[in-house]
Amino acid sequence: MTATQTLEPTSHTSPVRLVDADVHPLPQAQQEMREYLEEPWRSMPAQTFSDLASVLYYPPGGGLRSDAVGTQGQRPGSDPRMTEQQLLRGAGVDYAILIAQVRAYSNPDLESALCTAANAWLADTWLTAYNRHDRYRGSICVCSGRPDLAAQEIERWAGHPGFVQVRVNAYAAAPYGNVRYDPIHEAASRHGLPVAMHFSKGDGLSLATPVGFGTTFFEQHSLYALTYASHLVSLVLEGAFDRFPGLRFVFVEGGFSWLLPLLRRLDGQWEALGGRPPATPRRPSEYIRDHVRFTSQPIEEPDERRDLMRVMEAVEAQHILMFSSDYPHWDHDDPRVALTRVPRTMREAVSWQTALDLYGLPAHRRDLDASDHRD
Amino acid sequence: MTRVRVCPVADLPVGSHVVMDVGPKGVGVFNVGGTLVALRNQCPHAGAPLCKGDVTGTTESSAPYAVEWVRDGEILRCPWHRWEFDILAAATITDPVVRVQRYDVAVEDGVIYVDVPSSSRAREDAT
Amino acid sequence: MIGNAVVVDAAAHPTVHHSDELREFMRPPWQALPFPGPEEYSYTWPGGEYLGGNTSGADLPGSDPDAFLRDLVHEAGVDAIVLLPLTRGLLPDADLDAEICAATNRWLVQRWLDGPANAAGHFFGSIRVSLADPMRAAREIHEWAGHPRMVQVAVRLQALAPYGQRQYLPVWQAAVDHDLPIAVHTDGGSSIGFAPTPVGQVTNALQFWSLYPWNFAYHLASFVAEGVFDRLPTLRVIFADGGFDALAPLVWRLDKDWRPNRVAMPWSKQLPSRYLRDHVRFCAHAQELAADADRVEVHPGATRDLLLYASNYPKWDTLRPADLAAGLTADEVDWVLGGNAVSLLDLPTQVPGREETV
């Protein structure tokens, strides 16, 4: 394994002004992550791990920014020097929350094993060898198809200071409020770790919508919101937040403006029931601030900027929205552009304060060098 | 404006392009079928380094589910969100039309020059 | 009428008195085959599925035309009612499904549209078709399109494939041939199919009904991605379960993703939002009423242009036109309560109440 070491950072610090809640590190080659696998998975045939699988819905231009290729031609997201240059220096990110992608296999046991390997890999590389500046934090990948193994994996890493949340795939066999996931929610909330959901490529039935399988990536990607809305409805109405008062969920890359009409529906239904079962103990919209966060990318782009700002004001985005770039994916957001769509009064909260609070990050970060210092 | 030397004409044959670190955001100079075009290296959508994208063609459909591959070498796809731009028109190929900033190109004594806004700042690294 | 507005109820749900009444209109052998009943079985509303709570009568709620006239016309001020009967769910047997739809059409015409109950002319109807056999569905549309009271085609929101895909084109073509819009509405009965959410099952009616209407978006994205609106420039689709409340957030995202992915779907010619005015309408639903201040439109005037009043009678959340009007601006009221429907459905000049506005 070749660890590309970064320069020794200075002992000087700067105040945090930008936290990026969704960054994707990649191994330089699949082999790098496979070395962390245990048997019998380690000895599985090579094609088991091929990147050529699960390319069922895929962006026609490719999934990664073509200008994010590494300093020695490595694939985007795998060169810590390039990430440092483009993300930390170029985009001005102070802390980055890393989410490794483990694709949703049809076999949950294999997927669980790969999650374990991914976590060990991340801990060694981006959270240690590449993290002398201590500006990266990570997510514990777990497979929701095996809640028992997922809970074990959370226990394994919960004490590691580099991991600040759990990551589950947004594709799932049941929405995340379902009781089958209680072992995950119990372990995560006990350790004070939010659970972040994020899409990883899948195949088979995981790709089904209620009306069948769409033809294009356009149809799939543009309607991630409906998957996330389903999870949110489940978390609230199946009582996950009542069973686990300390549980917090992060909805990554699914938009958030749909929250406004959804909460209106949920609250309207709740009122119509007048407290009778199966109404939740609290009004549905009241669960959001205590239990749910959203990341901003890909930020909505209505013709009228004011429309998005009004939605943000209506959902009180200053409490629940966190900036994210999705570096180095094709549809990433540059913070200097995306944050102009956020009302000025909310920019600090969205840029760093909400994420700082959620992940317990220090209010200052280490400078890479003198030129990286900011007063 | 500042006149910047790009390269000898022979070094930019048809189908090739070069991206230069001059001007506020950089410049891409393209040879599309013999016509030279200089574009600001900044996508009007969200600020990506546009000229680092692929020069390619695109698809059209003249009948249901028929696909034609057309305009090969005339289309620039943004390296980030993949918007398709017609290089010669310096504009999106779809409505509503969004334009890319162009700069004037001149050829003198077999050498290509481009006129860019004067900028005393070093160009920021693309992110 | 409400004020000066003609009121058209774009979706009310008549039903047979009892499940087997439909068999009177079916042909053998399907007439004798088992099939699901007409009600909602999986996600029944805890407070009672119908207006006024659970019925204790022998007949199903919605089976009495006089009750429609009393509750909608005389009490709520509705002038014209577009009847959208539900069928029995998405069935695995394409011929049985088609026969159920055909029988529903025969029953609707005989008992509601042409019957004495419609002497005052308030009722209009929908041609039900099954999409399992598109050519058969096209024939069904051709058969009923000439009836002066059939003003639209109705299909289920539930599907095994999104509606832009090529296998459905004969059905949409037939509707377009007769200038009939397509209404899409969640069906009753019991269906084969996928889970109600993209991530599996729900565990109560609240979860189901808060979300299921938003699945219109998969069909809309499919129509756009497959270039159906470009191929059939006069096709109009009504999402009769609502979902207008989610339109702006979802279409912002559809628009954002269109240019990056257009190269893979070159038969799709425009940004998704640009198809809405010419091709898409929504029935309003009680759960979507928004205070003016919170309203964000997908384009200026979207409410006025795209929204249709519908009662959803006799469901528990029946919407009265006055309640919808309370949330509309003066500029919107006349269009939403009836003007859009009159235009969209080409309602004849003898719409009760319409003459009075001339």
PDB file of N, CA and C in Angstrom, chain A residues 18 20 65-71 75-93 136 325 327-329 332-336 368, chain B residues 49 52 80 125-127:
ATOM      1  N   LEU A  18     -15.947  26.801   7.380  1.00  0.00           N
ATOM      2  CA  LEU A  18     -16.615  25.960   6.376  1.00  0.00           C
ATOM      3  C   LEU A  18     -16.385  24.491   6.699  1.00  0.00           C
ATOM      4  N   ASP A  20     -17.507  20.711   5.309  1.00  0.00           N
ATOM      5  CA  ASP A  20     -18.086  20.025   4.152  1.00  0.00           C
ATOM      6  C   ASP A  20     -18.594  18.670   4.620  1.00  0.00           C
ATOM      7  N   ARG A  65     -15.673  14.224 -11.324  1.00  0.00           N
ATOM      8  CA  ARG A  65     -15.156  15.436 -11.962  1.00  0.00           C
ATOM      9  C   ARG A  65     -13.898  15.089 -12.746  1.00  0.00           C
ATOM     10  N   SER A  66     -13.893  15.453 -14.019  1.00  0.00           N
ATOM     11  CA  SER A  66     -12.711  15.084 -14.797  1.00  0.00           C
ATOM     12  C   SER A  66     -11.518  15.985 -14.498  1.00  0.00           C
ATOM     13  N   ASP A  67     -11.716  17.081 -13.808  1.00  0.00           N
ATOM     14  CA  ASP A  67     -10.569  17.932 -13.457  1.00  0.00           C
ATOM     15  C   ASP A  67     -10.036  17.609 -12.065  1.00  0.00           C
ATOM     16  N   ALA A  68     -10.497  16.523 -11.464  1.00  0.00           N
ATOM     17  CA  ALA A  68     -10.043  16.165 -10.118  1.00  0.00           C
ATOM     18  C   ALA A  68      -9.097  14.975 -10.145  1.00  0.00           C
ATOM     19  N   VAL A  69      -8.578  14.660 -11.304  1.00  0.00           N
ATOM     20  CA  VAL A  69      -7.596  13.583 -11.422  1.00  0.00           C
ATOM     21  C   VAL A  69      -6.396  13.922 -10.540  1.00  0.00           C
ATOM     22  N   GLY A  70      -5.789  12.898  -9.940  1.00  0.00           N
ATOM     23  CA  GLY A  70      -4.714  13.102  -8.973  1.00  0.00           C
ATOM     24  C   GLY A  70      -3.458  13.688  -9.586  1.00  0.00           C
ATOM     25  N   THR A  71      -2.536  14.083  -8.691  1.00  0.00           N
ATOM     26  CA  THR A  71      -1.311  14.734  -9.126  1.00  0.00           C
ATOM     27  C   THR A  71      -0.430  13.814  -9.964  1.00  0.00           C
ATOM     28  N   ARG A  75      -7.026   8.230  -9.972  1.00  0.00           N
ATOM     29  CA  ARG A  75      -8.434   8.558 -10.197  1.00  0.00           C
ATOM     30  C   ARG A  75      -8.914   9.581  -9.169  1.00  0.00           C
ATOM     31  N   PRO A  76      -9.885  10.418  -9.587  1.00  0.00           N
ATOM     32  CA  PRO A  76     -10.360  11.472  -8.695  1.00  0.00           C
ATOM     33  C   PRO A  76     -10.773  10.938  -7.334  1.00  0.00           C
ATOM     34  N   GLY A  77     -10.383  11.660  -6.295  1.00  0.00           N
ATOM     35  CA  GLY A  77     -10.768  11.283  -4.940  1.00  0.00           C
ATOM     36  C   GLY A  77      -9.797  10.361  -4.252  1.00  0.00           C
ATOM     37  N   SER A  78      -8.767   9.900  -4.957  1.00  0.00           N
ATOM     38  CA  SER A  78      -7.866   8.924  -4.346  1.00  0.00           C
ATOM     39  C   SER A  78      -6.514   9.521  -3.973  1.00  0.00           C
ATOM     40  N   ASP A  79      -6.247  10.743  -4.407  1.00  0.00           N
ATOM     41  CA  ASP A  79      -4.953  11.372  -4.134  1.00  0.00           C
ATOM     42  C   ASP A  79      -5.125  12.421  -3.043  1.00  0.00           C
ATOM     43  N   PRO A  80      -4.621  12.170  -1.853  1.00  0.00           N
ATOM     44  CA  PRO A  80      -4.820  13.158  -0.781  1.00  0.00           C
ATOM     45  C   PRO A  80      -4.199  14.512  -1.088  1.00  0.00           C
ATOM     46  N   ARG A  81      -3.138  14.533  -1.884  1.00  0.00           N
ATOM     47  CA  ARG A  81      -2.550  15.833  -2.227  1.00  0.00           C
ATOM     48  C   ARG A  81      -3.524  16.654  -3.075  1.00  0.00           C
ATOM     49  N   MET A  82      -4.220  15.991  -4.005  1.00  0.00           N
ATOM     50  CA  MET A  82      -5.169  16.709  -4.847  1.00  0.00           C
ATOM     51  C   MET A  82      -6.391  17.133  -4.025  1.00  0.00           C
ATOM     52  N   THR A  83      -6.826  16.270  -3.143  1.00  0.00           N
ATOM     53  CA  THR A  83      -7.961  16.649  -2.291  1.00  0.00           C
ATOM     54  C   THR A  83      -7.605  17.852  -1.437  1.00  0.00           C
ATOM     55  N   GLU A  84      -6.402  17.832  -0.911  1.00  0.00           N
ATOM     56  CA  GLU A  84      -5.942  18.954  -0.104  1.00  0.00           C
ATOM     57  C   GLU A  84      -5.923  20.229  -0.944  1.00  0.00           C
ATOM     58  N   GLN A  85      -5.417  20.093  -2.162  1.00  0.00           N
ATOM     59  CA  GLN A  85      -5.266  21.277  -3.007  1.00  0.00           C
ATOM     60  C   GLN A  85      -6.624  21.824  -3.434  1.00  0.00           C
ATOM     61  N   GLN A  86      -7.495  20.948  -3.878  1.00  0.00           N
ATOM     62  CA  GLN A  86      -8.761  21.419  -4.424  1.00  0.00           C
ATOM     63  C   GLN A  86      -9.811  21.707  -3.351  1.00  0.00           C
ATOM     64  N   LEU A  87      -9.824  20.859  -2.335  1.00  0.00           N
ATOM     65  CA  LEU A  87     -10.900  20.975  -1.347  1.00  0.00           C
ATOM     66  C   LEU A  87     -10.505  21.881  -0.181  1.00  0.00           C
ATOM     67  N   LEU A  88      -9.352  21.594   0.434  1.00  0.00           N
ATOM     68  CA  LEU A  88      -8.980  22.361   1.621  1.00  0.00           C
ATOM     69  C   LEU A  88      -8.488  23.749   1.251  1.00  0.00           C
ATOM     70  N   ARG A  89      -7.564  23.812   0.307  1.00  0.00           N
ATOM     71  CA  ARG A  89      -7.065  25.124  -0.080  1.00  0.00           C
ATOM     72  C   ARG A  89      -8.015  25.814  -1.040  1.00  0.00           C
ATOM     73  N   GLY A  90      -8.335  25.142  -2.134  1.00  0.00           N
ATOM     74  CA  GLY A  90      -9.112  25.774  -3.193  1.00  0.00           C
ATOM     75  C   GLY A  90     -10.517  26.171  -2.757  1.00  0.00           C
ATOM     76  N   ALA A  91     -11.236  25.246  -2.161  1.00  0.00           N
ATOM     77  CA  ALA A  91     -12.616  25.530  -1.773  1.00  0.00           C
ATOM     78  C   ALA A  91     -12.705  26.097  -0.367  1.00  0.00           C
ATOM     79  N   GLY A  92     -11.609  26.067   0.356  1.00  0.00           N
ATOM     80  CA  GLY A  92     -11.620  26.653   1.699  1.00  0.00           C
ATOM     81  C   GLY A  92     -12.304  25.808   2.750  1.00  0.00           C
ATOM     82  N   VAL A  93     -12.311  24.513   2.569  1.00  0.00           N
ATOM     83  CA  VAL A  93     -12.961  23.634   3.542  1.00  0.00           C
ATOM     84  C   VAL A  93     -12.057  23.448   4.764  1.00  0.00           C
ATOM     85  N   TYR A 136      -9.857  15.772   8.590  1.00  0.00           N
ATOM     86  CA  TYR A 136     -10.810  14.809   8.047  1.00  0.00           C
ATOM     87  C   TYR A 136     -11.470  14.042   9.175  1.00  0.00           C
ATOM     88  N   SER A 325     -20.286  19.435  -0.443  1.00  0.00           N
ATOM     89  CA  SER A 325     -19.815  19.591  -1.813  1.00  0.00           C
ATOM     90  C   SER A 325     -20.056  18.330  -2.646  1.00  0.00           C
ATOM     91  N   TYR A 327     -17.623  16.387  -3.197  1.00  0.00           N
ATOM     92  CA  TYR A 327     -16.355  16.224  -3.890  1.00  0.00           C
ATOM     93  C   TYR A 327     -15.946  14.763  -3.864  1.00  0.00           C
ATOM     94  N   PRO A 328     -15.449  14.165  -4.971  1.00  0.00           N
ATOM     95  CA  PRO A 328     -15.206  14.738  -6.292  1.00  0.00           C
ATOM     96  C   PRO A 328     -16.222  14.301  -7.353  1.00  0.00           C
ATOM     97  N   HIS A 329     -17.496  14.154  -6.951  1.00  0.00           N
ATOM     98  CA  HIS A 329     -18.489  13.682  -7.916  1.00  0.00           C
ATOM     99  C   HIS A 329     -18.860  14.742  -8.928  1.00  0.00           C
ATOM    100  N   HIS A 332     -20.990  17.937  -8.058  1.00  0.00           N
ATOM    101  CA  HIS A 332     -20.626  18.552  -6.782  1.00  0.00           C
ATOM    102  C   HIS A 332     -20.957  20.046  -6.783  1.00  0.00           C
ATOM    103  N   ASP A 333     -20.943  20.630  -5.611  1.00  0.00           N
ATOM    104  CA  ASP A 333     -21.195  22.063  -5.445  1.00  0.00           C
ATOM    105  C   ASP A 333     -19.933  22.774  -4.976  1.00  0.00           C
ATOM    106  N   ASP A 334     -19.591  23.835  -5.649  1.00  0.00           N
ATOM    107  CA  ASP A 334     -18.543  24.733  -5.170  1.00  0.00           C
ATOM    108  C   ASP A 334     -19.168  25.614  -4.086  1.00  0.00           C
ATOM    109  N   PRO A 335     -18.568  25.659  -2.897  1.00  0.00           N
ATOM    110  CA  PRO A 335     -19.224  26.425  -1.819  1.00  0.00           C
ATOM    111  C   PRO A 335     -19.384  27.899  -2.146  1.00  0.00           C
ATOM    112  N   ARG A 336     -18.461  28.464  -2.892  1.00  0.00           N
ATOM    113  CA  ARG A 336     -18.568  29.888  -3.175  1.00  0.00           C
ATOM    114  C   ARG A 336     -19.762  30.194  -4.064  1.00  0.00           C
ATOM    115  N   LEU A 368      -2.501  24.239   7.186  1.00  0.00           N
ATOM    116  CA  LEU A 368      -1.585  23.390   6.426  1.00  0.00           C
ATOM    117  C   LEU A 368      -0.202  24.024   6.371  1.00  0.00           C
TER     118      LEU A 368
ATOM    119  N   PRO B  49     -14.064  24.809 -14.287  1.00  0.00           N
ATOM    120  CA  PRO B  49     -13.077  25.103 -15.339  1.00  0.00           C
ATOM    121  C   PRO B  49     -13.528  24.459 -16.650  1.00  0.00           C
ATOM    122  N   LYS B  52     -11.563  22.484 -19.430  1.00  0.00           N
ATOM    123  CA  LYS B  52     -10.938  21.202 -19.117  1.00  0.00           C
ATOM    124  C   LYS B  52     -11.873  20.028 -19.381  1.00  0.00           C
ATOM    125  N   TRP B  80     -17.728  19.340 -14.805  1.00  0.00           N
ATOM    126  CA  TRP B  80     -18.490  19.114 -13.583  1.00  0.00           C
ATOM    127  C   TRP B  80     -19.884  18.606 -13.923  1.00  0.00           C
ATOM    128  N   ASP B 125      -6.398  28.636  -8.355  1.00  0.00           N
ATOM    129  CA  ASP B 125      -6.464  27.238  -8.783  1.00  0.00           C
ATOM    130  C   ASP B 125      -7.918  26.816  -8.937  1.00  0.00           C
ATOM    131  N   ALA B 126      -8.191  26.117  -9.992  1.00  0.00           N
ATOM    132  CA  ALA B 126      -9.562  25.603 -10.132  1.00  0.00           C
ATOM    133  C   ALA B 126      -9.849  24.635  -8.998  1.00  0.00           C
ATOM    134  N   THR B 127     -11.038  24.655  -8.495  1.00  0.00           N
ATOM    135  CA  THR B 127     -11.391  23.737  -7.404  1.00  0.00           C
ATOM    136  C   THR B 127     -12.562  22.849  -7.846  1.00  0.00           C
TER     137      THR B 127
END
